[in-house]
PDB file of C-alpha atoms in Angstrom:
ATOM      1  CA  MET A   1       0.000   0.000   0.000  1.00  0.00           C
ATOM      2  CA  GLU A   2       1.216   3.480  -0.828  1.00  0.00           C
ATOM      3  CA  LEU A   3       0.350   5.026   2.558  1.00  0.00           C
ATOM      4  CA  VAL A   4       0.143   3.312   5.948  1.00  0.00           C
ATOM      5  CA  SER A   5      -1.777   4.996   8.760  1.00  0.00           C
ATOM      6  CA  ILE A   6       0.256   5.105  11.968  1.00  0.00           C
ATOM      7  CA  ARG A   7      -2.079   4.162  14.815  1.00  0.00           C
ATOM      8  CA  ARG A   8      -0.172   1.654  17.002  1.00  0.00           C
ATOM      9  CA  ALA A   9       3.537   1.801  17.814  1.00  0.00           C
ATOM     10  CA  ILE A  10       6.044  -0.257  19.774  1.00  0.00           C
ATOM     11  CA  LEU A  11       8.946   1.685  21.284  1.00  0.00           C
ATOM     12  CA  SER A  12      11.868  -0.160  22.871  1.00  0.00           C
ATOM     13  CA  VAL A  13      15.216   1.620  22.753  1.00  0.00           C
ATOM     14  CA  THR A  14      18.629   1.699  24.379  1.00  0.00           C
ATOM     15  CA  ASP A  15      19.600   5.110  22.993  1.00  0.00           C
ATOM     16  CA  LYS A  16      16.835   7.305  24.369  1.00  0.00           C
ATOM     17  CA  THR A  17      18.015  10.496  22.626  1.00  0.00           C
ATOM     18  CA  GLY A  18      14.962  12.422  21.431  1.00  0.00           C
ATOM     19  CA  LEU A  19      12.628   9.620  22.437  1.00  0.00           C
ATOM     20  CA  VAL A  20      10.267  11.604  24.660  1.00  0.00           C
ATOM     21  CA  ASP A  21       9.683  14.284  22.037  1.00  0.00           C
ATOM     22  CA  PHE A  22       9.152  11.681  19.323  1.00  0.00           C
ATOM     23  CA  ALA A  23       6.775   9.635  21.482  1.00  0.00           C
ATOM     24  CA  ARG A  24       4.880  12.771  22.530  1.00  0.00           C
ATOM     25  CA  PHE A  25       4.456  13.716  18.866  1.00  0.00           C
ATOM     26  CA  LEU A  26       3.021  10.263  18.172  1.00  0.00           C
ATOM     27  CA  SER A  27       0.744  10.314  21.197  1.00  0.00           C
ATOM     28  CA  GLU A  28      -0.577  13.801  20.465  1.00  0.00           C
ATOM     29  CA  ASN A  29      -1.505  12.571  17.001  1.00  0.00           C
ATOM     30  CA  GLY A  30      -3.573   9.676  18.281  1.00  0.00           C
ATOM     31  CA  VAL A  31      -0.990   6.892  18.136  1.00  0.00           C
ATOM     32  CA  GLU A  32      -1.375   4.186  20.780  1.00  0.00           C
ATOM     33  CA  LEU A  33       1.994   3.481  22.408  1.00  0.00           C
ATOM     34  CA  PHE A  34       3.355   0.182  23.721  1.00  0.00           C
ATOM     35  CA  SER A  35       6.721  -0.249  25.352  1.00  0.00           C
ATOM     36  CA  THR A  36       9.025  -2.302  27.548  1.00  0.00           C
ATOM     37  CA  GLY A  37      11.127  -1.869  30.686  1.00  0.00           C
ATOM     38  CA  GLY A  38      13.212   1.274  30.967  1.00  0.00           C
ATOM     39  CA  THR A  39      11.783   2.807  27.800  1.00  0.00           C
ATOM     40  CA  ARG A  40       8.261   2.585  29.176  1.00  0.00           C
ATOM     41  CA  LYS A  41       9.337   3.987  32.547  1.00  0.00           C
ATOM     42  CA  MET A  42      10.957   6.996  30.878  1.00  0.00           C
ATOM     43  CA  LEU A  43       7.835   7.706  28.846  1.00  0.00           C
ATOM     44  CA  LEU A  44       5.536   7.268  31.838  1.00  0.00           C
ATOM     45  CA  ASP A  45       7.751   9.619  33.865  1.00  0.00           C
ATOM     46  CA  ALA A  46       7.335  12.158  31.049  1.00  0.00           C
ATOM     47  CA  GLY A  47       3.575  11.953  31.518  1.00  0.00           C
ATOM     48  CA  LEU A  48       2.781   9.893  28.442  1.00  0.00           C
ATOM     49  CA  ARG A  49       0.235   7.116  28.337  1.00  0.00           C
ATOM     50  CA  VAL A  50       2.100   3.933  27.397  1.00  0.00           C
ATOM     51  CA  ALA A  51       0.800   0.387  27.651  1.00  0.00           C
ATOM     52  CA  SER A  52       3.131  -2.461  28.513  1.00  0.00           C
ATOM     53  CA  VAL A  53       4.045  -5.040  25.890  1.00  0.00           C
ATOM     54  CA  SER A  54       2.963  -7.565  28.532  1.00  0.00           C
ATOM     55  CA  GLU A  55      -0.593  -6.293  28.056  1.00  0.00           C
ATOM     56  CA  VAL A  56      -0.367  -7.479  24.444  1.00  0.00           C
ATOM     57  CA  THR A  57       1.315 -10.804  25.166  1.00  0.00           C
ATOM     58  CA  GLY A  58      -0.533 -11.632  28.375  1.00  0.00           C
ATOM     59  CA  PHE A  59       2.864 -12.767  29.647  1.00  0.00           C
ATOM     60  CA  PRO A  60       5.396 -11.056  31.944  1.00  0.00           C
ATOM     61  CA  GLU A  61       8.927 -10.083  31.017  1.00  0.00           C
ATOM     62  CA  ILE A  62      11.135 -12.953  32.224  1.00  0.00           C
ATOM     63  CA  MET A  63      14.776 -14.015  32.558  1.00  0.00           C
ATOM     64  CA  ASN A  64      16.050 -10.522  33.406  1.00  0.00           C
ATOM     65  CA  GLY A  65      14.399  -9.133  30.296  1.00  0.00           C
ATOM     66  CA  ARG A  66      15.821 -11.746  27.916  1.00  0.00           C
ATOM     67  CA  VAL A  67      12.269 -12.673  26.949  1.00  0.00           C
ATOM     68  CA  LYS A  68       9.701  -9.909  26.580  1.00  0.00           C
ATOM     69  CA  THR A  69       8.897  -9.191  22.910  1.00  0.00           C
ATOM     70  CA  LEU A  70       9.639 -12.691  21.579  1.00  0.00           C
ATOM     71  CA  HIS A  71       5.989 -13.644  21.374  1.00  0.00           C
ATOM     72  CA  PRO A  72       3.547 -14.403  18.537  1.00  0.00           C
ATOM     73  CA  HIS A  73       1.161 -11.697  19.767  1.00  0.00           C
ATOM     74  CA  ILE A  74       3.897  -9.155  19.062  1.00  0.00           C
ATOM     75  CA  HIS A  75       5.325 -10.608  15.884  1.00  0.00           C
ATOM     76  CA  ALA A  76       1.923 -11.393  14.368  1.00  0.00           C
ATOM     77  CA  GLY A  77       1.078  -7.703  14.730  1.00  0.00           C
ATOM     78  CA  ILE A  78       4.383  -6.695  13.137  1.00  0.00           C
ATOM     79  CA  LEU A  79       4.470  -9.259  10.321  1.00  0.00           C
ATOM     80  CA  ALA A  80       0.827  -9.145   9.224  1.00  0.00           C
ATOM     81  CA  ASP A  81       0.572  -8.092   5.584  1.00  0.00           C
ATOM     82  CA  LYS A  82      -2.263  -5.561   5.616  1.00  0.00           C
ATOM     83  CA  ASP A  83      -2.913  -6.238   1.922  1.00  0.00           C
ATOM     84  CA  ASN A  84      -3.516  -9.934   2.648  1.00  0.00           C
ATOM     85  CA  PRO A  85      -7.108 -10.599   3.796  1.00  0.00           C
ATOM     86  CA  GLU A  86      -6.093 -13.944   5.270  1.00  0.00           C
ATOM     87  CA  HIS A  87      -3.515 -12.259   7.506  1.00  0.00           C
ATOM     88  CA  MET A  88      -6.056  -9.710   8.691  1.00  0.00           C
ATOM     89  CA  GLU A  89      -8.649 -12.432   9.314  1.00  0.00           C
ATOM     90  CA  THR A  90      -6.095 -14.318  11.403  1.00  0.00           C
ATOM     91  CA  LEU A  91      -5.438 -11.252  13.540  1.00  0.00           C
ATOM     92  CA  ALA A  92      -9.174 -10.701  13.998  1.00  0.00           C
ATOM     93  CA  LYS A  93      -9.722 -14.354  14.907  1.00  0.00           C
ATOM     94  CA  LEU A  94      -7.001 -14.134  17.558  1.00  0.00           C
ATOM     95  CA  ASP A  95      -8.244 -10.739  18.787  1.00  0.00           C
ATOM     96  CA  LEU A  96      -4.961  -9.061  17.811  1.00  0.00           C
ATOM     97  CA  ALA A  97      -4.257  -5.767  16.075  1.00  0.00           C
ATOM     98  CA  PRO A  98      -1.468  -4.871  13.657  1.00  0.00           C
ATOM     99  CA  PHE A  99       1.387  -2.595  14.595  1.00  0.00           C
ATOM    100  CA  ASP A 100       2.165   0.280  12.256  1.00  0.00           C
ATOM    101  CA  LEU A 101       5.438   1.643  13.670  1.00  0.00           C
ATOM    102  CA  VAL A 102       8.330  -0.163  15.331  1.00  0.00           C
ATOM    103  CA  CYS A 103      10.814   2.185  17.023  1.00  0.00           C
ATOM    104  CA  VAL A 104      13.757   0.104  18.220  1.00  0.00           C
ATOM    105  CA  ASN A 105      17.480   0.514  18.682  1.00  0.00           C
ATOM    106  CA  LEU A 106      19.839  -2.064  20.089  1.00  0.00           C
ATOM    107  CA  TYR A 107      21.876  -2.760  23.210  1.00  0.00           C
ATOM    108  CA  ASN A 108      25.234  -1.041  22.818  1.00  0.00           C
ATOM    109  CA  PHE A 109      27.417  -4.099  22.379  1.00  0.00           C
ATOM    110  CA  ALA A 110      30.398  -2.030  21.198  1.00  0.00           C
ATOM    111  CA  GLU A 111      30.415  -0.172  24.510  1.00  0.00           C
ATOM    112  CA  ALA A 112      30.196  -3.428  26.439  1.00  0.00           C
ATOM    113  CA  ALA A 113      33.100  -4.882  24.464  1.00  0.00           C
ATOM    114  CA  ALA A 114      35.173  -1.734  24.994  1.00  0.00           C
ATOM    115  CA  ARG A 115      34.687  -1.989  28.771  1.00  0.00           C
ATOM    116  CA  GLY A 116      36.649  -5.241  28.747  1.00  0.00           C
ATOM    117  CA  LEU A 117      33.860  -7.379  30.196  1.00  0.00           C
ATOM    118  CA  ASP A 118      34.505 -11.095  30.374  1.00  0.00           C
ATOM    119  CA  LEU A 119      32.908 -13.174  27.655  1.00  0.00           C
ATOM    120  CA  LYS A 120      29.858 -14.259  29.670  1.00  0.00           C
ATOM    121  CA  ALA A 121      29.091 -10.714  30.807  1.00  0.00           C
ATOM    122  CA  ALA A 122      29.601  -9.328  27.302  1.00  0.00           C
ATOM    123  CA  VAL A 123      27.205 -11.897  25.854  1.00  0.00           C
ATOM    124  CA  GLU A 124      24.463 -10.479  28.082  1.00  0.00           C
ATOM    125  CA  GLN A 125      24.715  -7.271  26.036  1.00  0.00           C
ATOM    126  CA  ILE A 126      23.781  -9.052  22.802  1.00  0.00           C
ATOM    127  CA  ASP A 127      20.308  -7.906  21.846  1.00  0.00           C
ATOM    128  CA  ILE A 128      17.947 -10.625  20.601  1.00  0.00           C
ATOM    129  CA  GLY A 129      14.402  -9.268  20.732  1.00  0.00           C
ATOM    130  CA  GLY A 130      15.443  -5.916  19.228  1.00  0.00           C
ATOM    131  CA  PRO A 131      16.950  -7.321  16.018  1.00  0.00           C
ATOM    132  CA  CYS A 132      13.983  -9.675  15.665  1.00  0.00           C
ATOM    133  CA  MET A 133      11.537  -6.757  15.775  1.00  0.00           C
ATOM    134  CA  LEU A 134      13.728  -4.633  13.513  1.00  0.00           C
ATOM    135  CA  ARG A 135      14.085  -7.354  10.898  1.00  0.00           C
ATOM    136  CA  ALA A 136      10.404  -8.297  11.063  1.00  0.00           C
ATOM    137  CA  SER A 137       9.224  -4.724  10.568  1.00  0.00           C
ATOM    138  CA  ALA A 138      11.822  -4.081   7.844  1.00  0.00           C
ATOM    139  CA  LYS A 139      10.745  -7.224   5.987  1.00  0.00           C
ATOM    140  CA  ASN A 140       7.129  -6.066   6.226  1.00  0.00           C
ATOM    141  CA  PHE A 141       7.817  -2.484   5.085  1.00  0.00           C
ATOM    142  CA  HIS A 142       4.810  -2.637   2.783  1.00  0.00           C
ATOM    143  CA  SER A 143       2.708  -2.561   5.957  1.00  0.00           C
ATOM    144  CA  VAL A 144       4.972  -1.207   8.715  1.00  0.00           C
ATOM    145  CA  LEU A 145       7.274   1.776   9.296  1.00  0.00           C
ATOM    146  CA  VAL A 146      10.473   0.992  11.178  1.00  0.00           C
ATOM    147  CA  ALA A 147      12.446   3.670  13.036  1.00  0.00           C
ATOM    148  CA  PRO A 148      15.894   2.136  13.697  1.00  0.00           C
ATOM    149  CA  GLY A 149      17.492   5.082  15.499  1.00  0.00           C
ATOM    150  CA  PRO A 150      17.016   8.626  16.805  1.00  0.00           C
ATOM    151  CA  GLN A 151      18.809  10.116  13.790  1.00  0.00           C
ATOM    152  CA  HIS A 152      15.714   9.219  11.754  1.00  0.00           C
ATOM    153  CA  TYR A 153      13.038  10.744  14.008  1.00  0.00           C
ATOM    154  CA  ALA A 154      13.097  14.161  12.337  1.00  0.00           C
ATOM    155  CA  ARG A 155      12.539  12.792   8.838  1.00  0.00           C
ATOM    156  CA  ILE A 156       9.830  10.418  10.029  1.00  0.00           C
ATOM    157  CA  ARG A 157       8.028  13.171  11.918  1.00  0.00           C
ATOM    158  CA  GLU A 158       8.259  15.544   8.949  1.00  0.00           C
ATOM    159  CA  GLU A 159       6.838  12.978   6.527  1.00  0.00           C
ATOM    160  CA  LEU A 160       4.074  11.900   8.887  1.00  0.00           C
ATOM    161  CA  GLU A 161       3.050  15.523   9.459  1.00  0.00           C
ATOM    162  CA  ALA A 162       3.011  16.139   5.712  1.00  0.00           C
ATOM    163  CA  ASN A 163       0.838  13.093   5.069  1.00  0.00           C
ATOM    164  CA  GLY A 164      -1.738  13.228   7.857  1.00  0.00           C
ATOM    165  CA  MET A 165       0.040  10.633  10.047  1.00  0.00           C
ATOM    166  CA  LYS A 166       0.401   8.245   7.132  1.00  0.00           C
ATOM    167  CA  ALA A 167       3.814   6.850   6.186  1.00  0.00           C
ATOM    168  CA  PRO A 168       4.652   6.884   2.453  1.00  0.00           C
ATOM    169  CA  LEU A 169       5.982   3.730   0.831  1.00  0.00           C
ATOM    170  CA  ALA A 170       9.297   5.388  -0.121  1.00  0.00           C
ATOM    171  CA  LEU A 171       9.948   6.321   3.514  1.00  0.00           C
ATOM    172  CA  ARG A 172       9.092   2.817   4.695  1.00  0.00           C
ATOM    173  CA  LYS A 173      11.393   1.228   2.111  1.00  0.00           C
ATOM    174  CA  ASP A 174      14.270   3.597   2.951  1.00  0.00           C
ATOM    175  CA  MET A 175      13.955   2.856   6.665  1.00  0.00           C
ATOM    176  CA  ALA A 176      13.824  -0.892   5.933  1.00  0.00           C
ATOM    177  CA  ALA A 177      17.070  -0.751   3.960  1.00  0.00           C
ATOM    178  CA  LEU A 178      18.774   1.257   6.701  1.00  0.00           C
ATOM    179  CA  THR A 179      17.533  -1.259   9.248  1.00  0.00           C
ATOM    180  CA  PHE A 180      18.993  -4.255   7.434  1.00  0.00           C
ATOM    181  CA  ARG A 181      22.317  -2.400   7.070  1.00  0.00           C
ATOM    182  CA  GLN A 182      22.268  -1.745  10.815  1.00  0.00           C
ATOM    183  CA  THR A 183      21.448  -5.297  11.890  1.00  0.00           C
ATOM    184  CA  ASN A 184      24.104  -6.587   9.484  1.00  0.00           C
ATOM    185  CA  ARG A 185      26.754  -4.366  11.106  1.00  0.00           C
ATOM    186  CA  TYR A 186      25.558  -5.356  14.575  1.00  0.00           C
ATOM    187  CA  ASP A 187      25.832  -9.086  13.866  1.00  0.00           C
ATOM    188  CA  GLY A 188      29.232  -8.598  12.226  1.00  0.00           C
ATOM    189  CA  MET A 189      30.542  -6.739  15.263  1.00  0.00           C
ATOM    190  CA  ILE A 190      29.399  -9.562  17.561  1.00  0.00           C
ATOM    191  CA  ALA A 191      30.931 -12.217  15.315  1.00  0.00           C
ATOM    192  CA  ASP A 192      34.248 -10.322  15.291  1.00  0.00           C
ATOM    193  CA  TYR A 193      34.179 -10.094  19.095  1.00  0.00           C
ATOM    194  CA  LEU A 194      33.445 -13.795  19.599  1.00  0.00           C
ATOM    195  CA  GLU A 195      36.158 -14.835  17.132  1.00  0.00           C
ATOM    196  CA  SER A 196      38.738 -12.714  18.943  1.00  0.00           C
ATOM    197  CA  HIS A 197      38.029 -13.959  22.482  1.00  0.00           C
ATOM    198  CA  GLU A 198      38.760 -17.301  24.126  1.00  0.00           C
ATOM    199  CA  ALA A 199      35.808 -19.318  25.392  1.00  0.00           C
TER     200      ALA A 199
END
């Protein structure tokens, strides 16, 4: 579809630069916000209404946050092709709703590696749920807008304002390409680290 209305957004970020302003812009334009952990706390502290991802999954965050967004109720909403009636019927049957915007950036593994943490501690800084959501939303750019970092908030806001809170296809495709470049670099950095350290 050429334009996607932005009505439901997941926000889960490590780099919180500009996040409150971006989330406030979304909220003031009628976007329903969902979030996790520290991101949600920051937005709540800023006075924004933000539902927990656990309200979507019906399941608590577990294992020190290792498992929170890895759930079919999240990924069905991200991966549903809005042009595919069967996908939309499946969501309706399961009482789920699609997500329109995924705003995610990743644990700072480079910083963890630079601190000289031992291998087991460094591994805890490898993001799993974040890349899954990024890749899912980038794959489904025909239906979803992905925001892979704060450097993109200004362009996204400008284009949404210009299009009545609808994301153009060109913007969605550009953000998808940037997202895959980012996750590729992230995985490469982790592979380099593991290859250079003894088990």
